[in-house]
Amino acid sequence: NAEYMGEVFGNKKKMFSNQYDTDVTTWAPQGKLHQVEFAMEAIKQGSAVVGCASQTHAVLATRMKTQSDLAEHLQKLFKIDDHIGVGIAGLVADGRVLCKFMTNQCTNHRFVYESGIPVSRLVQTVADKSQKCTQFSSSRPYGVGMLVIGYDKTGSHLYQTCPSGALYEYHAMSIGARSQSAKTYLEKRFEEFATADLDTLIKHALYALRETSGTTDLTHQN
């Protein structure tokens, strides 16, 4: 009887937890939006992206992942404007949609003001777009995380955006599968990045990316 009651209570607990993940607008008692949590998990399943920024430069590095030997690698890095680039981890299709949106924002700003859009303004705009998807049950969060690098009048920048609409600025950051290993490397060396030149930044980004590869070596093919 005790075993049976334990199974019943376990099933009830599971049933009640499922009540809070049917749409993105339902809060769980723990203060979480489960659909947003699931979108964050999608980012962790994507191949890693590493970003580093100095006072004068910012770089991104990622693995060239393929579905099979017969397929081309998935595009993970996107040029948004002459002074802005993006690396994505998670659902590539969602990332492609957001990158197209960002490109349109840059084009509109350049047409109106005849200058490149400030990096912080663009990142805030795309973060607001992601946040809107957490307010309506008819939509779902974007299952992609982005590292956005750029250079404007205030210097070089590296931002991270999340499916929740949150955004953060970093000296160095990694997202995607096994990203914690890359973060450990970056945390030990990020103080050197402020005055680093471009070649040094690229070297550190590749070293950090190597930490995420496990037993697989980094080559020109991946």
mmCIF file of C-alpha atoms in Angstrom:
data_model
loop_
_atom_site.group_PDB
_atom_site.id
_atom_site.type_symbol
_atom_site.label_atom_id
_atom_site.label_comp_id
_atom_site.label_asym_id
_atom_site.label_seq_id
_atom_site.Cartn_x
_atom_site.Cartn_y
_atom_site.Cartn_z
ATOM 1 C CA ASN A 1 0.000 0.000 0.000
ATOM 2 C CA ALA A 2 2.810 2.402 0.850
ATOM 3 C CA GLU A 3 4.446 1.696 -2.499
ATOM 4 C CA TYR A 4 1.135 2.243 -4.293
ATOM 5 C CA MET A 5 0.487 5.536 -2.474
ATOM 6 C CA GLY A 6 3.993 6.720 -3.302
ATOM 7 C CA GLU A 7 3.379 5.999 -6.979
ATOM 8 C CA VAL A 8 0.041 7.858 -6.855
ATOM 9 C CA PHE A 9 1.588 10.941 -5.242
ATOM 10 C CA GLY A 10 4.480 10.821 -7.722
ATOM 11 C CA ASN A 11 2.063 10.751 -10.637
ATOM 12 C CA LYS A 12 0.053 13.626 -9.150
ATOM 13 C CA LYS A 13 3.210 15.694 -8.700
ATOM 14 C CA LYS A 14 4.157 15.052 -12.316
ATOM 15 C CA MET A 15 0.625 15.877 -13.440
ATOM 16 C CA PHE A 16 0.598 19.174 -11.554
ATOM 17 C CA SER A 17 4.020 20.167 -12.890
ATOM 18 C CA ASN A 18 2.764 19.599 -16.436
ATOM 19 C CA GLN A 19 -0.054 22.061 -15.835
ATOM 20 C CA TYR A 20 2.444 24.917 -15.941
ATOM 21 C CA ASP A 21 4.270 24.151 -19.195
ATOM 22 C CA THR A 22 1.373 24.116 -21.659
ATOM 23 C CA ASP A 23 1.919 27.743 -22.679
ATOM 24 C CA VAL A 24 4.439 30.492 -22.044
ATOM 25 C CA THR A 25 2.113 32.805 -20.073
ATOM 26 C CA THR A 26 1.498 30.396 -17.143
ATOM 27 C CA TRP A 27 3.679 30.913 -14.101
ATOM 28 C CA ALA A 28 4.817 27.883 -12.134
ATOM 29 C CA PRO A 29 4.677 28.081 -8.308
ATOM 30 C CA GLN A 30 8.495 28.261 -8.315
ATOM 31 C CA GLY A 31 8.280 31.591 -10.149
ATOM 32 C CA LYS A 32 9.371 30.172 -13.505
ATOM 33 C CA LEU A 33 8.037 30.154 -17.039
ATOM 34 C CA HIS A 34 8.723 26.593 -18.120
ATOM 35 C CA GLN A 35 8.536 27.367 -21.836
ATOM 36 C CA VAL A 36 11.347 29.889 -21.393
ATOM 37 C CA GLU A 37 13.339 27.314 -19.420
ATOM 38 C CA PHE A 38 12.865 24.821 -22.269
ATOM 39 C CA ALA A 39 14.085 27.404 -24.775
ATOM 40 C CA MET A 40 17.202 27.908 -22.645
ATOM 41 C CA GLU A 41 17.768 24.145 -22.780
ATOM 42 C CA ALA A 42 17.659 24.302 -26.587
ATOM 43 C CA ILE A 43 20.595 26.717 -26.453
ATOM 44 C CA LYS A 44 22.594 24.245 -24.371
ATOM 45 C CA GLN A 45 22.077 21.591 -27.063
ATOM 46 C CA GLY A 46 23.593 23.760 -29.802
ATOM 47 C CA SER A 47 27.278 23.772 -30.669
ATOM 48 C CA ALA A 48 29.317 26.269 -28.689
ATOM 49 C CA VAL A 49 29.962 29.893 -29.648
ATOM 50 C CA VAL A 50 32.737 31.947 -28.034
ATOM 51 C CA GLY A 51 33.040 35.730 -28.040
ATOM 52 C CA CYS A 52 35.851 38.014 -26.826
ATOM 53 C CA ALA A 53 36.123 41.805 -26.811
ATOM 54 C CA SER A 54 38.940 44.279 -26.247
ATOM 55 C CA GLN A 55 38.907 48.069 -26.309
ATOM 56 C CA THR A 56 39.356 48.082 -30.081
ATOM 57 C CA HIS A 57 38.196 44.692 -31.403
ATOM 58 C CA ALA A 58 35.617 41.946 -30.860
ATOM 59 C CA VAL A 59 35.673 38.416 -32.282
ATOM 60 C CA LEU A 60 33.458 35.320 -32.451
ATOM 61 C CA ALA A 61 34.429 31.686 -32.899
ATOM 62 C CA THR A 62 32.261 28.600 -33.356
ATOM 63 C CA ARG A 63 32.347 25.012 -34.551
ATOM 64 C CA MET A 64 31.188 24.210 -38.091
ATOM 65 C CA LYS A 65 28.624 21.523 -37.289
ATOM 66 C CA THR A 66 27.137 19.204 -39.924
ATOM 67 C CA GLN A 67 24.154 16.860 -39.698
ATOM 68 C CA SER A 68 26.005 14.198 -41.713
ATOM 69 C CA ASP A 69 29.011 13.744 -43.985
ATOM 70 C CA LEU A 70 26.716 14.411 -46.943
ATOM 71 C CA ALA A 71 25.600 17.842 -45.720
ATOM 72 C CA GLU A 72 27.159 21.274 -45.648
ATOM 73 C CA HIS A 73 27.818 22.821 -42.258
ATOM 74 C CA LEU A 74 25.102 24.925 -40.627
ATOM 75 C CA GLN A 75 25.703 28.665 -40.679
ATOM 76 C CA LYS A 76 26.317 29.864 -37.143
ATOM 77 C CA LEU A 77 27.902 33.258 -37.791
ATOM 78 C CA PHE A 78 26.036 36.092 -39.520
ATOM 79 C CA LYS A 79 27.091 39.520 -40.751
ATOM 80 C CA ILE A 80 24.349 41.952 -39.736
ATOM 81 C CA ASP A 81 25.991 45.199 -40.874
ATOM 82 C CA ASP A 82 29.463 46.470 -41.644
ATOM 83 C CA HIS A 83 30.102 46.917 -37.918
ATOM 84 C CA ILE A 84 27.976 44.135 -36.341
ATOM 85 C CA GLY A 85 28.154 40.339 -36.352
ATOM 86 C CA VAL A 86 26.219 37.574 -34.584
ATOM 87 C CA GLY A 87 26.960 34.026 -33.454
ATOM 88 C CA ILE A 88 24.067 31.718 -32.522
ATOM 89 C CA ALA A 89 23.528 28.559 -30.477
ATOM 90 C CA GLY A 90 20.248 26.645 -30.443
ATOM 91 C CA LEU A 91 17.638 26.436 -33.193
ATOM 92 C CA VAL A 92 19.349 27.742 -36.317
ATOM 93 C CA ALA A 93 16.018 28.565 -37.999
ATOM 94 C CA ASP A 94 15.016 30.837 -35.106
ATOM 95 C CA GLY A 95 18.427 32.478 -35.194
ATOM 96 C CA ARG A 96 18.140 33.091 -38.920
ATOM 97 C CA VAL A 97 14.785 34.859 -38.435
ATOM 98 C CA LEU A 98 16.181 37.120 -35.711
ATOM 99 C CA CYS A 99 19.286 37.906 -37.758
ATOM 100 C CA LYS A 100 17.093 38.923 -40.694
ATOM 101 C CA PHE A 101 15.131 41.182 -38.342
ATOM 102 C CA MET A 102 18.365 42.746 -37.090
ATOM 103 C CA THR A 103 19.601 43.292 -40.643
ATOM 104 C CA ASN A 104 16.370 45.112 -41.492
ATOM 105 C CA GLN A 105 16.754 47.299 -38.415
ATOM 106 C CA CYS A 106 20.273 48.235 -39.474
ATOM 107 C CA THR A 107 19.125 49.006 -43.021
ATOM 108 C CA ASN A 108 16.269 51.211 -41.806
ATOM 109 C CA HIS A 109 18.523 53.107 -39.396
ATOM 110 C CA ARG A 110 21.150 53.708 -42.085
ATOM 111 C CA PHE A 111 18.474 54.922 -44.533
ATOM 112 C CA VAL A 112 17.032 57.405 -42.034
ATOM 113 C CA TYR A 113 20.152 58.619 -40.220
ATOM 114 C CA GLU A 114 22.866 57.850 -42.812
ATOM 115 C CA SER A 115 24.977 56.126 -40.162
ATOM 116 C CA GLY A 116 25.357 52.732 -38.571
ATOM 117 C CA ILE A 117 23.019 51.833 -35.734
ATOM 118 C CA PRO A 118 24.557 51.863 -32.211
ATOM 119 C CA VAL A 119 25.180 48.293 -31.097
ATOM 120 C CA SER A 120 23.363 48.716 -27.784
ATOM 121 C CA ARG A 121 20.228 50.026 -29.506
ATOM 122 C CA LEU A 122 20.074 47.092 -31.906
ATOM 123 C CA VAL A 123 20.579 44.539 -29.126
ATOM 124 C CA GLN A 124 17.882 46.206 -27.021
ATOM 125 C CA THR A 125 15.472 46.057 -29.966
ATOM 126 C CA VAL A 126 15.979 42.344 -30.598
ATOM 127 C CA ALA A 127 15.781 41.618 -26.862
ATOM 128 C CA ASP A 128 12.426 43.422 -26.730
ATOM 129 C CA LYS A 129 11.238 41.307 -29.670
ATOM 130 C CA SER A 130 12.226 38.128 -27.806
ATOM 131 C CA GLN A 131 10.520 39.308 -24.628
ATOM 132 C CA LYS A 132 7.213 39.887 -26.426
ATOM 133 C CA CYS A 133 7.090 36.177 -27.239
ATOM 134 C CA THR A 134 6.847 35.428 -23.501
ATOM 135 C CA GLN A 135 3.637 37.468 -23.079
ATOM 136 C CA PHE A 136 1.214 35.742 -25.449
ATOM 137 C CA SER A 137 0.025 32.136 -25.344
ATOM 138 C CA SER A 138 -0.258 32.113 -29.147
ATOM 139 C CA SER A 139 3.529 32.369 -29.523
ATOM 140 C CA ARG A 140 6.571 30.553 -28.202
ATOM 141 C CA PRO A 141 9.978 31.848 -27.129
ATOM 142 C CA TYR A 142 12.769 31.838 -29.679
ATOM 143 C CA GLY A 143 14.887 28.770 -28.979
ATOM 144 C CA VAL A 144 18.182 30.468 -29.713
ATOM 145 C CA GLY A 145 20.840 32.404 -27.837
ATOM 146 C CA MET A 146 22.994 34.989 -29.558
ATOM 147 C CA LEU A 147 26.358 36.578 -29.001
ATOM 148 C CA VAL A 148 26.387 39.969 -30.720
ATOM 149 C CA ILE A 149 29.650 41.786 -31.397
ATOM 150 C CA GLY A 150 30.039 45.250 -32.847
ATOM 151 C CA TYR A 151 31.967 48.481 -32.897
ATOM 152 C CA ASP A 152 30.542 52.008 -32.697
ATOM 153 C CA LYS A 153 31.462 55.438 -31.338
ATOM 154 C CA THR A 154 31.647 54.082 -27.795
ATOM 155 C CA GLY A 155 34.072 51.280 -28.686
ATOM 156 C CA SER A 156 33.794 47.531 -29.190
ATOM 157 C CA HIS A 157 31.012 45.509 -27.575
ATOM 158 C CA LEU A 158 29.994 41.924 -26.856
ATOM 159 C CA TYR A 159 26.394 41.209 -25.852
ATOM 160 C CA GLN A 160 24.436 38.064 -25.061
ATOM 161 C CA THR A 161 20.681 37.824 -25.654
ATOM 162 C CA CYS A 162 18.384 35.165 -24.158
ATOM 163 C CA PRO A 163 14.918 33.791 -25.056
ATOM 164 C CA SER A 164 13.520 35.558 -21.988
ATOM 165 C CA GLY A 165 14.454 38.940 -23.461
ATOM 166 C CA ALA A 166 17.331 39.442 -21.027
ATOM 167 C CA LEU A 167 20.577 40.888 -22.378
ATOM 168 C CA TYR A 168 24.045 41.177 -20.901
ATOM 169 C CA GLU A 169 27.293 42.856 -21.929
ATOM 170 C CA TYR A 170 30.527 40.912 -21.421
ATOM 171 C CA HIS A 171 34.273 41.107 -21.881
ATOM 172 C CA ALA A 172 34.137 37.439 -22.935
ATOM 173 C CA MET A 173 31.373 34.828 -23.047
ATOM 174 C CA SER A 174 30.503 31.364 -24.323
ATOM 175 C CA ILE A 175 27.101 29.749 -24.972
ATOM 176 C CA GLY A 176 26.043 26.332 -26.229
ATOM 177 C CA ALA A 177 27.116 22.773 -25.472
ATOM 178 C CA ARG A 178 30.017 22.392 -23.011
ATOM 179 C CA SER A 179 30.217 26.179 -22.767
ATOM 180 C CA GLN A 180 31.166 26.000 -19.087
ATOM 181 C CA SER A 181 34.610 24.673 -20.049
ATOM 182 C CA ALA A 182 35.153 27.675 -22.295
ATOM 183 C CA LYS A 183 33.890 30.038 -19.579
ATOM 184 C CA THR A 184 36.440 28.614 -17.149
ATOM 185 C CA TYR A 185 39.237 29.380 -19.616
ATOM 186 C CA LEU A 186 37.898 32.890 -20.280
ATOM 187 C CA GLU A 187 37.446 33.706 -16.581
ATOM 188 C CA LYS A 188 41.135 32.988 -15.991
ATOM 189 C CA ARG A 189 42.339 35.256 -18.791
ATOM 190 C CA PHE A 190 39.725 37.940 -19.497
ATOM 191 C CA GLU A 191 41.767 40.641 -17.727
ATOM 192 C CA GLU A 192 44.276 40.416 -20.594
ATOM 193 C CA PHE A 193 41.631 41.133 -23.237
ATOM 194 C CA ALA A 194 41.197 44.898 -22.721
ATOM 195 C CA THR A 195 44.530 45.771 -24.353
ATOM 196 C CA ALA A 196 44.794 42.720 -26.622
ATOM 197 C CA ASP A 197 45.222 43.103 -30.383
ATOM 198 C CA LEU A 198 43.099 41.264 -32.944
ATOM 199 C CA ASP A 199 45.400 38.263 -33.361
ATOM 200 C CA THR A 200 45.602 37.734 -29.602
ATOM 201 C CA LEU A 201 41.815 37.865 -29.258
ATOM 202 C CA ILE A 202 41.395 35.315 -32.038
ATOM 203 C CA LYS A 203 43.922 33.040 -30.354
ATOM 204 C CA HIS A 204 42.114 33.185 -27.006
ATOM 205 C CA ALA A 205 38.725 32.585 -28.687
ATOM 206 C CA LEU A 206 40.069 29.470 -30.414
ATOM 207 C CA TYR A 207 41.699 28.190 -27.211
ATOM 208 C CA ALA A 208 38.393 28.649 -25.372
ATOM 209 C CA LEU A 209 36.499 26.936 -28.201
ATOM 210 C CA ARG A 210 38.917 24.025 -28.026
ATOM 211 C CA GLU A 211 37.867 23.469 -24.413
ATOM 212 C CA THR A 212 34.315 22.724 -25.627
ATOM 213 C CA SER A 213 35.357 20.146 -28.216
ATOM 214 C CA GLY A 214 35.959 17.288 -25.754
ATOM 215 C CA THR A 215 38.051 14.610 -27.439
ATOM 216 C CA THR A 216 37.583 16.123 -30.907
ATOM 217 C CA ASP A 217 40.463 18.205 -32.224
ATOM 218 C CA LEU A 218 39.862 21.578 -33.855
ATOM 219 C CA THR A 219 40.757 21.559 -37.547
ATOM 220 C CA HIS A 220 40.066 23.767 -40.580
ATOM 221 C CA GLN A 221 37.203 21.381 -41.409
ATOM 222 C CA ASN A 222 35.244 21.892 -38.168
#
